[in-house]
Amino acid sequence: MMRRSPVLLTVCILGFVFLYAPMVSLVIFSFNESKLVTVWGGFSTKWYGELFRDPQILQSAWISFQVAFVSASLAVVLGTLAAYVLMRFGRFRSRALLTGMVTAPLVMPEVITGLSMLLLFVSLEQFVGWPKGRGMTTIIIAHVTFCMAYVAVVVQSRLSGMDQSLEEAAMDLGARPVRVFFDVTLPVISPALVAGWLLAFTLSLDDLVIASFVTGPGASTLPMVIFSKVRLGVSPDINALATIIICIVALGVAIATFQLRRKK
Amino acid sequence: METAPLQGAATTKPWREGTEEPFVRIGRVTKKFGDFTAVNDVSLDIYKGELFCLLGGSGCGKSTLLRMLAGFERPTEGTISIDGQDMGQLAPYDRPTNMMFQSYALFPHMSVEKNIAYGLLRDGMKKPEAMEKVADMLRLVQLEKFAARRPDQLSGGQRQRVALARSLIKRPKLLLLDEPLGALDKKLREETQFELVNIQETLGITFIVVTHDQEEAMTLSTRIGVMDAGEIVQVDEPPAIYEHPASRFVADFIGSVNMFEGHVTDDEPDYIRISSRDLGQDIHVGHGVSCSMGQRLWFAMRPEKMRLTREKPEGVINAFPATVQDVAYMGNLSVYRVKLRGGRVLSATRANLTRHEEDGISWDEEVWVSWGDTAGVVLTQ
């Protein structure tokens, strides 16, 4: 066996410690008996119980989940269409411009996206009467717009790596373009759709800034609730909540990886 | 060539008689991509039951021509008709053609069976009936055991046969094959060539094959169309392409050749003489050639049509002294590189007829290179 350089090993360990130490301490302190977050007072799961009795957190978690689910799904549909058009409609005028514009939300500061969305919704309500007030609907719309850009990028790269003669072969065998899309293109790029959906879901679940701009009364997402709670001092039940989220995410990633590997 | 018996895939040769109506008519087709002309004013008639090869180097426009027949590209100018029907603006899914792709383009998410059935189901055939046909086709390409596999669980040769089966299942009037054997290794390619010809004969479907491999074209085809820079430079049967190339390009592209540039020094009805700087004496050509005195032309000599001897051969006009520079033993034959007195190096081949040739011609020997007076081809372009 090759001897590993001790320097490399040290760097590697330090890197992982840097990445995971905060999370590990968070998980450990979620089982802390003490009300003070920084003082260890013995093992306990009481904060988990506390958490599930807190209606505000449960409700906001449910809202966040709905928002993330709906906006990820819509973003996948719209992002895929955008990517398909940009990749498959040959060279048309202003294609480069459109490609750039689709991906612009990726680099746009969230504050600006949020502010512009807010202004849009306000004036829409004034002139069109929809969306009425602000709440879950407006958060979803705002999330779709920026998640769509991520999906478009992921799908675009998959499409460009796809052998175009697959689509030609289907057409050659008698399938019309719409049929070709559903029979061949969609199944072939489906891993990108799954990846795009997961990415969009995470981004939406994670978003604090844009949601804060476009939300209304009664529609606080989980990050907003956490943030407002933390401002009043970190309470141990937030640690418990974070631990649960970490577990869910880890489980999701593990399942996705396993599925993809089995497919291969 | 040992594959000679196959070269009668179509028993009749309608292109010789000119009485039969061509099955595929390509009329003055030009295809431009922006400023680049991929196919330039190509006209071609292909007859029913033919196995026609489009042969050329990469970028010569052969694939573009094939894609125009399939309907993936539209000609900038010109017309294409198949079986009397103008293809004009017909989309690929409305054409009586099917294509076998170079990459095979098998649908990775479908089983072998579903891949092959796809075309039938798109035509609205009921599933039980389609599956019956698929089973027949699987038998034809000897893949019965692999029906449920996915393309990525097959070897290259098996994938190739699935692609062939899928493109044949609809019994197209015309099958287009883009480098059908390109991805196979040499041994498998040779076997598959014969299989392809057998299937073509069994089904009687007209094949158009695009290839850059001249050996493949020679083995498979009833006729070959040689393409260069978007144009068809010669269309003929394989032996004619080899023995009577129309130009220096064709002579050079098909097989190997020794080319001498020279000019006419003697122009008689039954012979001409060509003077070339590479040779110490004139080349004697034992038949008349339509040319004029002093005209510049080229003399093409195939390596296997030259003889190498230690003694100067008797009664042969075209005999030149040379030195053996190199011998490459290839098993069935040996390739000799011999240097003429003028410095020009020629290649000549000798069949290895016996297993023990102790006194075979070897390195650095002084030899005579000679050829009969009708062994070479005189080319004027």
PDB file of N, CA and C in Angstrom, chain A residues 163 165-166 168-177 179-180 183-184 187-188 263-264, chain B residues 67 72 92-94 97-99 101 103 105-110 118-119 122 166 170:
ATOM      1  N   ASP A 163     -27.005  12.499 -26.435  1.00  0.00           N
ATOM      2  CA  ASP A 163     -26.799  12.211 -27.850  1.00  0.00           C
ATOM      3  C   ASP A 163     -28.075  12.576 -28.615  1.00  0.00           C
ATOM      4  N   SER A 165     -28.889  12.127 -31.526  1.00  0.00           N
ATOM      5  CA  SER A 165     -29.434  11.157 -32.474  1.00  0.00           C
ATOM      6  C   SER A 165     -30.483  10.260 -31.824  1.00  0.00           C
ATOM      7  N   LEU A 166     -30.547  10.248 -30.464  1.00  0.00           N
ATOM      8  CA  LEU A 166     -31.639   9.529 -29.806  1.00  0.00           C
ATOM      9  C   LEU A 166     -32.980  10.109 -30.221  1.00  0.00           C
ATOM     10  N   GLU A 168     -33.499  11.968 -32.858  1.00  0.00           N
ATOM     11  CA  GLU A 168     -33.671  11.758 -34.298  1.00  0.00           C
ATOM     12  C   GLU A 168     -34.141  10.344 -34.592  1.00  0.00           C
ATOM     13  N   ALA A 169     -33.602   9.382 -33.840  1.00  0.00           N
ATOM     14  CA  ALA A 169     -33.995   7.990 -34.056  1.00  0.00           C
ATOM     15  C   ALA A 169     -35.483   7.804 -33.783  1.00  0.00           C
ATOM     16  N   ALA A 170     -35.962   8.419 -32.697  1.00  0.00           N
ATOM     17  CA  ALA A 170     -37.385   8.300 -32.370  1.00  0.00           C
ATOM     18  C   ALA A 170     -38.228   8.918 -33.480  1.00  0.00           C
ATOM     19  N   MET A 171     -37.784  10.070 -33.965  1.00  0.00           N
ATOM     20  CA  MET A 171     -38.514  10.737 -35.033  1.00  0.00           C
ATOM     21  C   MET A 171     -38.494   9.887 -36.301  1.00  0.00           C
ATOM     22  N   ASP A 172     -37.336   9.305 -36.549  1.00  0.00           N
ATOM     23  CA  ASP A 172     -37.171   8.465 -37.730  1.00  0.00           C
ATOM     24  C   ASP A 172     -38.105   7.259 -37.674  1.00  0.00           C
ATOM     25  N   LEU A 173     -38.400   6.801 -36.452  1.00  0.00           N
ATOM     26  CA  LEU A 173     -39.256   5.628 -36.298  1.00  0.00           C
ATOM     27  C   LEU A 173     -40.733   6.008 -36.243  1.00  0.00           C
ATOM     28  N   GLY A 174     -41.037   7.271 -36.475  1.00  0.00           N
ATOM     29  CA  GLY A 174     -42.429   7.647 -36.634  1.00  0.00           C
ATOM     30  C   GLY A 174     -43.020   8.479 -35.515  1.00  0.00           C
ATOM     31  N   ALA A 175     -42.206   8.927 -34.563  1.00  0.00           N
ATOM     32  CA  ALA A 175     -42.749   9.715 -33.464  1.00  0.00           C
ATOM     33  C   ALA A 175     -42.714  11.192 -33.822  1.00  0.00           C
ATOM     34  N   ARG A 176     -43.823  11.878 -33.534  1.00  0.00           N
ATOM     35  CA  ARG A 176     -43.854  13.318 -33.746  1.00  0.00           C
ATOM     36  C   ARG A 176     -43.137  14.011 -32.597  1.00  0.00           C
ATOM     37  N   PRO A 177     -42.722  15.287 -32.815  1.00  0.00           N
ATOM     38  CA  PRO A 177     -41.863  15.954 -31.830  1.00  0.00           C
ATOM     39  C   PRO A 177     -42.361  15.884 -30.386  1.00  0.00           C
ATOM     40  N   ARG A 179     -44.270  13.680 -28.963  1.00  0.00           N
ATOM     41  CA  ARG A 179     -44.093  12.287 -28.566  1.00  0.00           C
ATOM     42  C   ARG A 179     -42.613  12.002 -28.246  1.00  0.00           C
ATOM     43  N   VAL A 180     -41.741  12.499 -29.125  1.00  0.00           N
ATOM     44  CA  VAL A 180     -40.302  12.304 -28.926  1.00  0.00           C
ATOM     45  C   VAL A 180     -39.888  12.857 -27.574  1.00  0.00           C
ATOM     46  N   ASP A 183     -41.325  10.495 -24.850  1.00  0.00           N
ATOM     47  CA  ASP A 183     -40.842   9.110 -24.914  1.00  0.00           C
ATOM     48  C   ASP A 183     -39.339   9.002 -24.694  1.00  0.00           C
ATOM     49  N   VAL A 184     -38.600   9.975 -25.207  1.00  0.00           N
ATOM     50  CA  VAL A 184     -37.142   9.832 -25.216  1.00  0.00           C
ATOM     51  C   VAL A 184     -36.453  10.914 -24.392  1.00  0.00           C
ATOM     52  N   PRO A 187     -37.300  10.907 -20.360  1.00  0.00           N
ATOM     53  CA  PRO A 187     -36.675   9.821 -19.584  1.00  0.00           C
ATOM     54  C   PRO A 187     -35.157   9.938 -19.515  1.00  0.00           C
ATOM     55  N   VAL A 188     -34.548  10.387 -20.625  1.00  0.00           N
ATOM     56  CA  VAL A 188     -33.085  10.448 -20.635  1.00  0.00           C
ATOM     57  C   VAL A 188     -32.575  11.540 -19.702  1.00  0.00           C
ATOM     58  N   LYS A 263     -29.640   2.654 -10.375  1.00  0.00           N
ATOM     59  CA  LYS A 263     -30.088   2.831 -11.761  1.00  0.00           C
ATOM     60  C   LYS A 263     -28.948   2.550 -12.725  1.00  0.00           C
ATOM     61  N   LYS A 264     -27.744   2.942 -12.311  1.00  0.00           N
ATOM     62  CA  LYS A 264     -26.594   2.712 -13.170  1.00  0.00           C
ATOM     63  C   LYS A 264     -26.317   1.225 -13.258  1.00  0.00           C
TER      64      LYS A 264
ATOM     65  N   ARG B  67     -28.433  12.316 -44.272  1.00  0.00           N
ATOM     66  CA  ARG B  67     -29.401  12.978 -43.392  1.00  0.00           C
ATOM     67  C   ARG B  67     -30.478  13.704 -44.185  1.00  0.00           C
ATOM     68  N   PHE B  72     -33.655  14.756 -41.905  1.00  0.00           N
ATOM     69  CA  PHE B  72     -33.158  15.566 -40.790  1.00  0.00           C
ATOM     70  C   PHE B  72     -32.597  16.892 -41.273  1.00  0.00           C
ATOM     71  N   PRO B  92     -39.198  13.635 -41.101  1.00  0.00           N
ATOM     72  CA  PRO B  92     -38.627  12.282 -40.966  1.00  0.00           C
ATOM     73  C   PRO B  92     -39.674  11.227 -40.620  1.00  0.00           C
ATOM     74  N   TYR B  93     -40.654  11.609 -39.753  1.00  0.00           N
ATOM     75  CA  TYR B  93     -41.638  10.612 -39.316  1.00  0.00           C
ATOM     76  C   TYR B  93     -42.675  10.281 -40.381  1.00  0.00           C
ATOM     77  N   ASP B  94     -42.659  11.005 -41.509  1.00  0.00           N
ATOM     78  CA  ASP B  94     -43.589  10.678 -42.585  1.00  0.00           C
ATOM     79  C   ASP B  94     -42.894  10.006 -43.763  1.00  0.00           C
ATOM     80  N   THR B  97     -38.479   5.839 -45.009  1.00  0.00           N
ATOM     81  CA  THR B  97     -37.083   5.446 -44.785  1.00  0.00           C
ATOM     82  C   THR B  97     -36.874   5.193 -43.302  1.00  0.00           C
ATOM     83  N   ASN B  98     -35.884   4.394 -42.987  1.00  0.00           N
ATOM     84  CA  ASN B  98     -35.421   4.295 -41.606  1.00  0.00           C
ATOM     85  C   ASN B  98     -33.919   4.382 -41.616  1.00  0.00           C
ATOM     86  N   MET B  99     -33.393   4.726 -40.463  1.00  0.00           N
ATOM     87  CA  MET B  99     -31.958   4.969 -40.410  1.00  0.00           C
ATOM     88  C   MET B  99     -31.329   4.196 -39.263  1.00  0.00           C
ATOM     89  N   PHE B 101     -28.147   4.555 -36.942  1.00  0.00           N
ATOM     90  CA  PHE B 101     -27.227   5.631 -36.614  1.00  0.00           C
ATOM     91  C   PHE B 101     -25.839   5.095 -36.274  1.00  0.00           C
ATOM     92  N   SER B 103     -23.960   6.044 -33.864  1.00  0.00           N
ATOM     93  CA  SER B 103     -23.882   5.792 -32.424  1.00  0.00           C
ATOM     94  C   SER B 103     -24.907   4.752 -31.993  1.00  0.00           C
ATOM     95  N   ALA B 105     -27.777   4.969 -31.326  1.00  0.00           N
ATOM     96  CA  ALA B 105     -28.904   5.728 -30.757  1.00  0.00           C
ATOM     97  C   ALA B 105     -29.978   4.828 -30.169  1.00  0.00           C
ATOM     98  N   LEU B 106     -29.572   3.799 -29.458  1.00  0.00           N
ATOM     99  CA  LEU B 106     -30.557   2.950 -28.778  1.00  0.00           C
ATOM    100  C   LEU B 106     -31.096   3.707 -27.568  1.00  0.00           C
ATOM    101  N   PHE B 107     -32.408   3.585 -27.333  1.00  0.00           N
ATOM    102  CA  PHE B 107     -32.998   4.286 -26.198  1.00  0.00           C
ATOM    103  C   PHE B 107     -32.516   3.607 -24.918  1.00  0.00           C
ATOM    104  N   PRO B 108     -31.754   4.326 -24.096  1.00  0.00           N
ATOM    105  CA  PRO B 108     -31.091   3.664 -22.965  1.00  0.00           C
ATOM    106  C   PRO B 108     -32.058   3.195 -21.884  1.00  0.00           C
ATOM    107  N   HIS B 109     -33.256   3.784 -21.865  1.00  0.00           N
ATOM    108  CA  HIS B 109     -34.191   3.449 -20.787  1.00  0.00           C
ATOM    109  C   HIS B 109     -35.180   2.363 -21.207  1.00  0.00           C
ATOM    110  N   MET B 110     -34.999   1.812 -22.410  1.00  0.00           N
ATOM    111  CA  MET B 110     -35.922   0.760 -22.856  1.00  0.00           C
ATOM    112  C   MET B 110     -35.152  -0.540 -23.074  1.00  0.00           C
ATOM    113  N   TYR B 118     -40.565  -0.049 -30.845  1.00  0.00           N
ATOM    114  CA  TYR B 118     -40.960   1.359 -30.793  1.00  0.00           C
ATOM    115  C   TYR B 118     -41.588   1.863 -32.099  1.00  0.00           C
ATOM    116  N   GLY B 119     -40.932   1.565 -33.209  1.00  0.00           N
ATOM    117  CA  GLY B 119     -41.429   2.046 -34.491  1.00  0.00           C
ATOM    118  C   GLY B 119     -42.809   1.501 -34.837  1.00  0.00           C
ATOM    119  N   ARG B 122     -45.484   3.177 -32.705  1.00  0.00           N
ATOM    120  CA  ARG B 122     -45.763   4.547 -33.154  1.00  0.00           C
ATOM    121  C   ARG B 122     -46.660   4.541 -34.390  1.00  0.00           C
ATOM    122  N   ARG B 166     -33.974  -2.663 -35.106  1.00  0.00           N
ATOM    123  CA  ARG B 166     -34.928  -1.587 -34.889  1.00  0.00           C
ATOM    124  C   ARG B 166     -35.203  -0.817 -36.178  1.00  0.00           C
ATOM    125  N   LYS B 170     -39.795  -1.898 -39.413  1.00  0.00           N
ATOM    126  CA  LYS B 170     -40.922  -1.314 -40.139  1.00  0.00           C
ATOM    127  C   LYS B 170     -40.867  -1.622 -41.631  1.00  0.00           C
TER     128      LYS B 170
END
